[in-house]
């Protein structure tokens, strides 16, 4: 009788140790991680890392991350004792590409279901912790946008006024990405950022109103297949200007320098870009002068190509001086 009781006790302990956690089902997860306090998502896969990644994918839907997934298959064949043995394996990969950090993202321990061989995991975010992070990010954007609008209102130059409005409007995507998430974790707290939303809309309206008159003529020296021209045109258009093929309100003169040096085992270049913006009377309004990062190639042509690609990237963000 004692042996039987001992066996039953042992089996009960084993069952307790290997029983599925309560969060393995969606219903159990919601009870374990109440929605008033947490954002959570359940993931499962046939290896631990993929289970965690899939759980994070569920969380990513709330924080505007980009998700990519792929499936790889592997095949192998071997011969033994005159017989060919074939093996195939299917492997699923899930990865996250995010421009912002995952707000205090945590995981449960990964649990394996022995019968199926699947692994389960819950990714979760505590809303109070997430709010501290997103609140700081929104405050920073709010200060940036407010400062740009104040500067635009004080500037007499149409070029600088438009530039500041364009920079303020460019915060729209980041702001709404954070704002939507903040509204999810703290609805009462986001009311503090309504003014920031209004300021961004003010900047956008100003750009639309002035776009027809804020025209820029681009002239490029030493361009390669229009690469720098297209990059600069994209920059100006994104910041509220209209790029014109005829003389406009502003003229932007660009000088590209790509001097390639033969360094025995390779070719090296330090591409440079000098920009000068003038009005129709020739008075200088703004300038920019920078040397991009070093480019290295094994032949001269590829080094030149890389240099111009580097300059394209440099045109995405220009720190003007007046």
Coordinates of N, CA, C and O in Angstrom, one line a residue, residues 163-276:
X163 N 12.2 75.3 -44.7 CA 13.0 74.2 -44.3 C 12.6 73.7 -42.9 O 12.5 72.5 -42.6
X164 N 12.3 74.7 -42.0 CA 11.9 74.3 -40.6 C 10.5 73.7 -40.6 O 10.3 72.7 -39.9
X165 N 9.6 74.2 -41.4 CA 8.3 73.6 -41.6 C 8.4 72.1 -42.1 O 7.8 71.2 -41.6
X166 N 9.3 71.9 -43.0 CA 9.5 70.6 -43.6 C 10.1 69.6 -42.6 O 9.7 68.5 -42.5
X167 N 11.0 70.1 -41.8 CA 11.6 69.3 -40.7 C 10.6 68.9 -39.6 O 10.6 67.8 -39.1
X168 N 9.7 69.9 -39.3 CA 8.7 69.6 -38.3 C 7.7 68.6 -38.9 O 7.3 67.6 -38.2
X169 N 7.3 68.7 -40.1 CA 6.3 67.8 -40.7 C 6.9 66.4 -40.9 O 6.2 65.4 -40.8
X170 N 8.2 66.3 -41.0 CA 8.9 65.0 -41.1 C 8.8 64.1 -39.9 O 9.0 62.9 -40.0
X171 N 8.4 64.7 -38.8 CA 8.2 63.9 -37.5 C 6.9 63.2 -37.5 O 6.6 62.4 -36.6
X172 N 6.0 63.4 -38.5 CA 4.7 62.9 -38.5 C 4.6 61.4 -38.3 O 3.9 60.8 -37.5
X173 N 5.4 60.7 -39.1 CA 5.4 59.2 -39.1 C 5.8 58.7 -37.7 O 5.2 57.8 -37.1
X174 N 7.0 59.2 -37.2 CA 7.4 58.7 -35.9 C 6.4 59.1 -34.8 O 6.2 58.3 -33.9
X175 N 5.9 60.3 -34.9 CA 4.9 60.7 -33.9 C 3.7 59.8 -33.8 O 3.4 59.3 -32.7
X176 N 3.1 59.5 -34.9 CA 1.9 58.7 -34.9 C 2.1 57.2 -34.5 O 1.3 56.6 -33.9
X177 N 3.3 56.8 -34.9 CA 3.7 55.4 -34.5 C 3.8 55.3 -33.0 O 3.3 54.4 -32.4
X178 N 4.4 56.3 -32.4 CA 4.5 56.3 -30.9 C 3.1 56.7 -30.3 O 2.8 56.1 -29.2
X179 N 2.4 57.6 -30.9 CA 1.1 58.1 -30.3 C 0.1 56.9 -30.2 O -0.6 56.8 -29.2
X180 N 0.1 56.1 -31.3 CA -0.9 55.0 -31.3 C -0.6 54.0 -30.2 O -1.4 53.5 -29.6
X181 N 0.7 53.7 -30.1 CA 1.2 52.8 -29.0 C 0.9 53.4 -27.7 O 0.5 52.7 -26.7
X182 N 1.2 54.7 -27.5 CA 1.0 55.3 -26.2 C -0.5 55.3 -25.8 O -0.9 55.1 -24.7
X183 N -1.4 55.4 -26.8 CA -2.8 55.4 -26.6 C -3.3 54.0 -26.1 O -4.2 53.9 -25.4
X184 N -2.5 53.0 -26.5 CA -2.8 51.6 -26.1 C -2.4 51.4 -24.7 O -3.1 50.6 -24.0
X185 N -1.3 52.0 -24.2 CA -0.9 51.7 -22.9 C -1.3 52.7 -21.8 O -1.3 52.4 -20.6
X186 N -1.7 53.9 -22.3 CA -2.1 55.0 -21.3 C -2.9 56.0 -22.1 O -2.4 57.0 -22.5
X187 N -4.2 55.7 -22.1 CA -5.1 56.6 -22.9 C -5.2 58.0 -22.3 O -5.4 59.0 -23.0
X188 N -5.2 58.1 -21.0 CA -5.3 59.4 -20.3 C -4.0 60.2 -20.5 O -4.0 61.5 -20.5
X189 N -2.9 59.6 -20.7 CA -1.6 60.3 -20.8 C -1.4 60.9 -22.1 O -0.7 61.9 -22.2
X190 N -1.9 60.4 -23.2 CA -1.7 60.9 -24.5 C -2.3 62.3 -24.8 O -1.9 62.9 -25.7
X191 N -3.2 62.7 -23.9 CA -3.8 64.0 -24.1 C -2.8 65.1 -24.0 O -3.0 66.2 -24.6
X192 N -1.7 64.8 -23.4 CA -0.6 65.9 -23.2 C 0.1 66.1 -24.6 O 0.8 67.1 -24.7
X193 N -0.2 65.3 -25.6 CA 0.5 65.5 -26.8 C -0.4 65.8 -28.0 O 0.0 65.8 -29.2
X194 N -1.6 66.3 -27.7 CA -2.5 66.7 -28.7 C -1.9 68.0 -29.4 O -2.1 68.2 -30.6
X195 N -1.3 68.9 -28.6 CA -0.7 70.1 -29.2 C 0.4 69.8 -30.2 O 0.5 70.5 -31.2
X196 N 1.1 68.7 -29.9 CA 2.2 68.3 -30.9 C 1.6 67.8 -32.2 O 2.1 68.2 -33.3
X197 N 0.5 67.1 -32.1 CA -0.2 66.7 -33.3 C -0.7 67.9 -34.1 O -0.6 67.9 -35.3
X198 N -1.2 68.9 -33.4 CA -1.7 70.1 -34.0 C -0.5 70.9 -34.7 O -0.7 71.4 -35.8
X199 N 0.6 70.9 -34.0 CA 1.8 71.6 -34.6 C 2.3 71.0 -35.8 O 2.7 71.6 -36.8
X200 N 2.3 69.6 -35.9 CA 2.7 68.9 -37.1 C 1.7 69.2 -38.2 O 2.2 69.4 -39.4
X201 N 0.4 69.3 -37.9 CA -0.5 69.6 -39.0 C -0.4 71.0 -39.5 O -0.5 71.3 -40.6
X202 N 0.0 71.9 -38.5 CA 0.2 73.3 -38.9 C 1.4 73.4 -39.9 O 1.3 74.2 -40.9
X203 N 2.4 72.7 -39.6 CA 3.6 72.6 -40.5 C 3.2 72.1 -41.9 O 3.6 72.6 -42.9
X204 N 2.5 71.0 -41.9 CA 2.0 70.4 -43.2 C 1.2 71.4 -44.0 O 1.4 71.5 -45.2
X205 N 0.3 72.1 -43.3 CA -0.6 73.1 -44.0 C 0.3 74.2 -44.6 O 0.0 74.7 -45.7
X206 N 1.3 74.7 -43.9 CA 2.1 75.8 -44.3 C 2.9 75.3 -45.6 O 3.1 76.1 -46.5
X207 N 3.4 74.1 -45.6 CA 4.1 73.6 -46.7 C 3.2 73.5 -48.0 O 3.6 73.9 -49.1
X208 N 2.0 73.0 -47.8 CA 1.1 72.9 -48.9 C 0.8 74.3 -49.5 O 0.7 74.5 -50.7
X209 N 0.6 75.3 -48.6 CA 0.3 76.6 -49.0 C 1.4 77.3 -49.8 O 1.2 78.1 -50.7
X210 N 2.6 77.0 -49.4 CA 3.8 77.7 -50.0 C 4.5 76.9 -51.1 O 5.5 77.5 -51.7
X211 N 4.1 75.7 -51.3 CA 4.9 74.8 -52.2 C 5.1 75.4 -53.6 O 6.1 75.2 -54.2
X212 N 4.0 76.0 -54.1 CA 4.1 76.5 -55.4 C 5.1 77.6 -55.6 O 5.7 77.8 -56.7
X213 N 5.3 78.4 -54.5 CA 6.2 79.6 -54.6 C 7.6 79.2 -54.2 O 8.6 79.9 -54.7
X214 N 7.8 78.2 -53.4 CA 9.2 77.8 -52.9 C 9.8 76.9 -54.0 O 9.9 75.7 -53.8
X215 N 10.3 77.5 -55.0 CA 10.9 76.7 -56.1 C 12.4 76.8 -56.1 O 13.0 77.9 -55.9
X216 N 13.0 75.7 -56.4 CA 14.5 75.6 -56.4 C 15.0 75.0 -57.7 O 14.5 74.0 -58.2
X217 N 16.0 75.7 -58.2 CA 16.7 75.3 -59.4 C 18.0 74.6 -59.0 O 18.8 75.2 -58.3
X218 N 18.2 73.4 -59.4 CA 19.4 72.6 -59.0 C 20.5 72.7 -60.2 O 20.1 72.4 -61.3
X219 N 21.7 73.0 -59.9 CA 22.8 72.9 -60.8 C 23.9 72.1 -60.2 O 24.3 72.3 -59.1
X220 N 24.3 71.0 -60.9 CA 25.3 70.1 -60.3 C 26.5 70.0 -61.2 O 26.4 69.8 -62.4
X221 N 27.7 70.1 -60.5 CA 28.9 69.9 -61.2 C 29.5 68.6 -60.9 O 29.6 68.2 -59.7
X222 N 30.0 67.8 -61.9 CA 30.6 66.5 -61.7 C 29.6 65.5 -61.2 O 30.0 64.6 -60.4
X223 N 28.4 65.5 -61.7 CA 27.5 64.5 -61.3 C 27.7 63.2 -62.1 O 28.4 63.3 -63.1
X224 N 27.2 62.1 -61.7 CA 27.4 60.8 -62.4 C 26.0 60.3 -62.7 O 25.3 59.8 -61.8
X225 N 25.6 60.3 -64.0 CA 24.2 59.8 -64.4 C 23.1 60.4 -63.6 O 22.1 59.7 -63.3
X226 N 23.2 61.6 -63.1 CA 22.1 62.2 -62.4 C 21.9 61.7 -61.0 O 20.9 62.0 -60.4
X227 N 22.9 61.0 -60.4 CA 22.7 60.4 -59.1 C 22.5 61.4 -58.0 O 21.6 61.4 -57.2
X228 N 23.4 62.4 -58.0 CA 23.4 63.4 -56.9 C 22.2 64.3 -57.2 O 21.5 64.8 -56.2
X229 N 21.9 64.6 -58.4 CA 20.7 65.5 -58.7 C 19.4 64.8 -58.2 O 18.6 65.5 -57.5
X230 N 19.2 63.6 -58.5 CA 18.0 62.9 -58.0 C 17.9 62.9 -56.5 O 16.9 63.0 -55.9
X231 N 19.1 62.7 -55.8 CA 19.1 62.6 -54.3 C 18.8 64.0 -53.8 O 18.0 64.1 -52.8
X232 N 19.3 65.0 -54.3 CA 19.0 66.4 -53.8 C 17.6 66.8 -54.1 O 16.9 67.4 -53.3
X233 N 17.1 66.4 -55.3 CA 15.7 66.7 -55.7 C 14.8 66.1 -54.7 O 13.8 66.7 -54.2
X234 N 15.1 64.8 -54.3 CA 14.2 64.1 -53.4 C 14.3 64.8 -52.0 O 13.2 64.9 -51.3
X235 N 15.5 65.3 -51.6 CA 15.6 66.0 -50.3 C 14.7 67.2 -50.3 O 14.0 67.5 -49.3
X236 N 14.9 68.1 -51.3 CA 14.1 69.3 -51.3 C 12.6 69.1 -51.4 O 11.8 69.8 -50.7
X237 N 12.2 68.1 -52.2 CA 10.8 67.8 -52.3 C 10.2 67.4 -51.0 O 9.1 67.7 -50.6
X238 N 11.0 66.5 -50.3 CA 10.5 66.0 -49.0 C 10.4 67.1 -47.9 O 9.7 67.0 -46.9
X239 N 11.2 68.2 -48.1 CA 11.2 69.3 -47.2 C 10.3 70.5 -47.6 O 10.5 71.6 -47.1
X240 N 9.4 70.3 -48.5 CA 8.4 71.3 -48.9 C 8.7 72.2 -50.0 O 8.0 73.1 -50.3
X241 N 9.8 72.0 -50.8 CA 10.2 72.8 -51.9 C 9.7 72.1 -53.2 O 9.4 70.9 -53.2
X242 N 9.6 72.9 -54.3 CA 9.3 72.4 -55.6 C 10.6 72.5 -56.4 O 11.1 73.6 -56.5
X243 N 11.1 71.4 -56.9 CA 12.3 71.4 -57.8 C 11.9 71.8 -59.2 O 11.1 71.1 -59.8
X244 N 12.5 72.8 -59.7 CA 12.1 73.3 -61.0 C 13.3 73.2 -62.0 O 14.5 73.3 -61.6
X245 N 13.0 73.1 -63.3 CA 14.0 73.0 -64.3 C 14.3 74.4 -64.8 O 15.2 74.6 -65.6
X246 N 13.5 75.4 -64.4 CA 13.8 76.8 -64.7 C 14.1 77.6 -63.5 O 14.0 77.1 -62.3
X247 N 14.6 78.8 -63.7 CA 15.0 79.6 -62.6 C 13.9 79.9 -61.6 O 12.8 80.3 -62.0
X248 N 14.1 79.6 -60.3 CA 13.0 79.7 -59.4 C 13.4 80.8 -58.3 O 14.2 81.7 -58.6
X249 N 12.8 80.6 -57.2 CA 13.0 81.6 -56.1 C 14.4 81.4 -55.5 O 15.1 82.3 -55.0
X250 N 14.9 80.2 -55.6 CA 16.3 79.8 -55.1 C 17.0 79.0 -56.1 O 16.5 78.3 -56.9
X251 N 18.4 79.1 -56.0 CA 19.3 78.4 -56.8 C 20.2 77.6 -55.9 O 20.9 78.2 -55.1
X252 N 20.3 76.3 -56.1 CA 21.2 75.5 -55.3 C 22.3 75.0 -56.2 O 22.0 74.2 -57.1
X253 N 23.5 75.5 -56.0 CA 24.7 75.0 -56.7 C 25.4 73.9 -56.0 O 25.7 74.1 -54.8
X254 N 25.6 72.8 -56.6 CA 26.3 71.7 -56.0 C 27.6 71.3 -56.7 O 27.6 71.2 -57.9
X255 N 28.6 71.1 -55.9 CA 29.9 70.7 -56.5 C 30.3 69.4 -55.9 O 30.4 69.2 -54.6
X256 N 30.5 68.4 -56.7 CA 30.8 67.0 -56.3 C 32.3 66.8 -56.5 O 32.8 67.1 -57.6
X257 N 33.0 66.3 -55.5 CA 34.4 65.9 -55.7 C 34.6 64.5 -55.3 O 34.3 64.1 -54.2
X258 N 35.1 63.7 -56.3 CA 35.5 62.3 -56.1 C 36.9 62.1 -56.6 O 37.1 61.8 -57.8
X259 N 37.8 62.2 -55.8 CA 39.2 62.0 -56.1 C 39.7 60.6 -55.7 O 39.7 60.3 -54.5
X260 N 40.0 59.7 -56.6 CA 40.3 58.3 -56.3 C 41.9 58.2 -56.3 O 42.6 58.6 -57.2
X261 N 42.3 57.6 -55.2 CA 43.8 57.4 -55.0 C 44.1 55.9 -55.1 O 43.4 55.1 -54.5
X262 N 45.1 55.6 -55.8 CA 45.6 54.2 -56.0 C 46.5 53.9 -54.7 O 47.5 54.4 -54.6
X263 N 45.9 53.0 -53.9 CA 46.6 52.7 -52.6 C 47.3 51.3 -52.7 O 47.2 50.5 -51.8
X264 N 47.9 51.0 -53.9 CA 48.6 49.8 -54.2 C 47.6 48.6 -54.2 O 47.3 48.0 -55.3
X265 N 47.2 48.1 -53.1 CA 46.3 46.9 -53.1 C 44.8 47.3 -53.3 O 44.0 46.4 -53.6
X266 N 44.5 48.5 -53.3 CA 43.1 48.9 -53.5 C 43.0 50.4 -53.9 O 44.0 51.1 -53.9
X267 N 41.8 50.8 -54.2 CA 41.6 52.2 -54.6 C 40.8 52.9 -53.5 O 39.8 52.3 -52.9
X268 N 41.1 54.1 -53.1 CA 40.5 54.8 -52.0 C 40.0 56.2 -52.4 O 40.7 56.9 -53.2
X269 N 38.8 56.6 -51.9 CA 38.3 57.9 -52.3 C 37.6 58.5 -51.0 O 37.0 57.7 -50.2
X270 N 37.6 59.8 -50.9 CA 36.9 60.5 -49.9 C 36.0 61.5 -50.6 O 36.3 62.7 -50.9
X271 N 34.8 61.1 -51.0 CA 33.9 61.9 -51.8 C 33.4 63.1 -51.0 O 33.1 63.0 -49.8
X272 N 33.3 64.3 -51.7 CA 32.9 65.5 -51.0 C 31.8 66.2 -51.7 O 31.5 65.9 -52.9
X273 N 31.0 66.9 -51.0 CA 29.8 67.6 -51.5 C 29.8 69.0 -50.9 O 29.8 69.2 -49.7
X274 N 29.7 70.0 -51.8 CA 29.6 71.4 -51.4 C 28.3 72.0 -52.0 O 28.1 71.9 -53.2
X275 N 27.5 72.6 -51.2 CA 26.2 73.1 -51.6 C 26.1 74.6 -51.2 O 26.5 75.0 -50.1
X276 N 25.6 75.4 -52.2 CA 25.4 76.8 -51.9 C 24.0 77.2 -52.4 O 23.7 77.0 -53.6

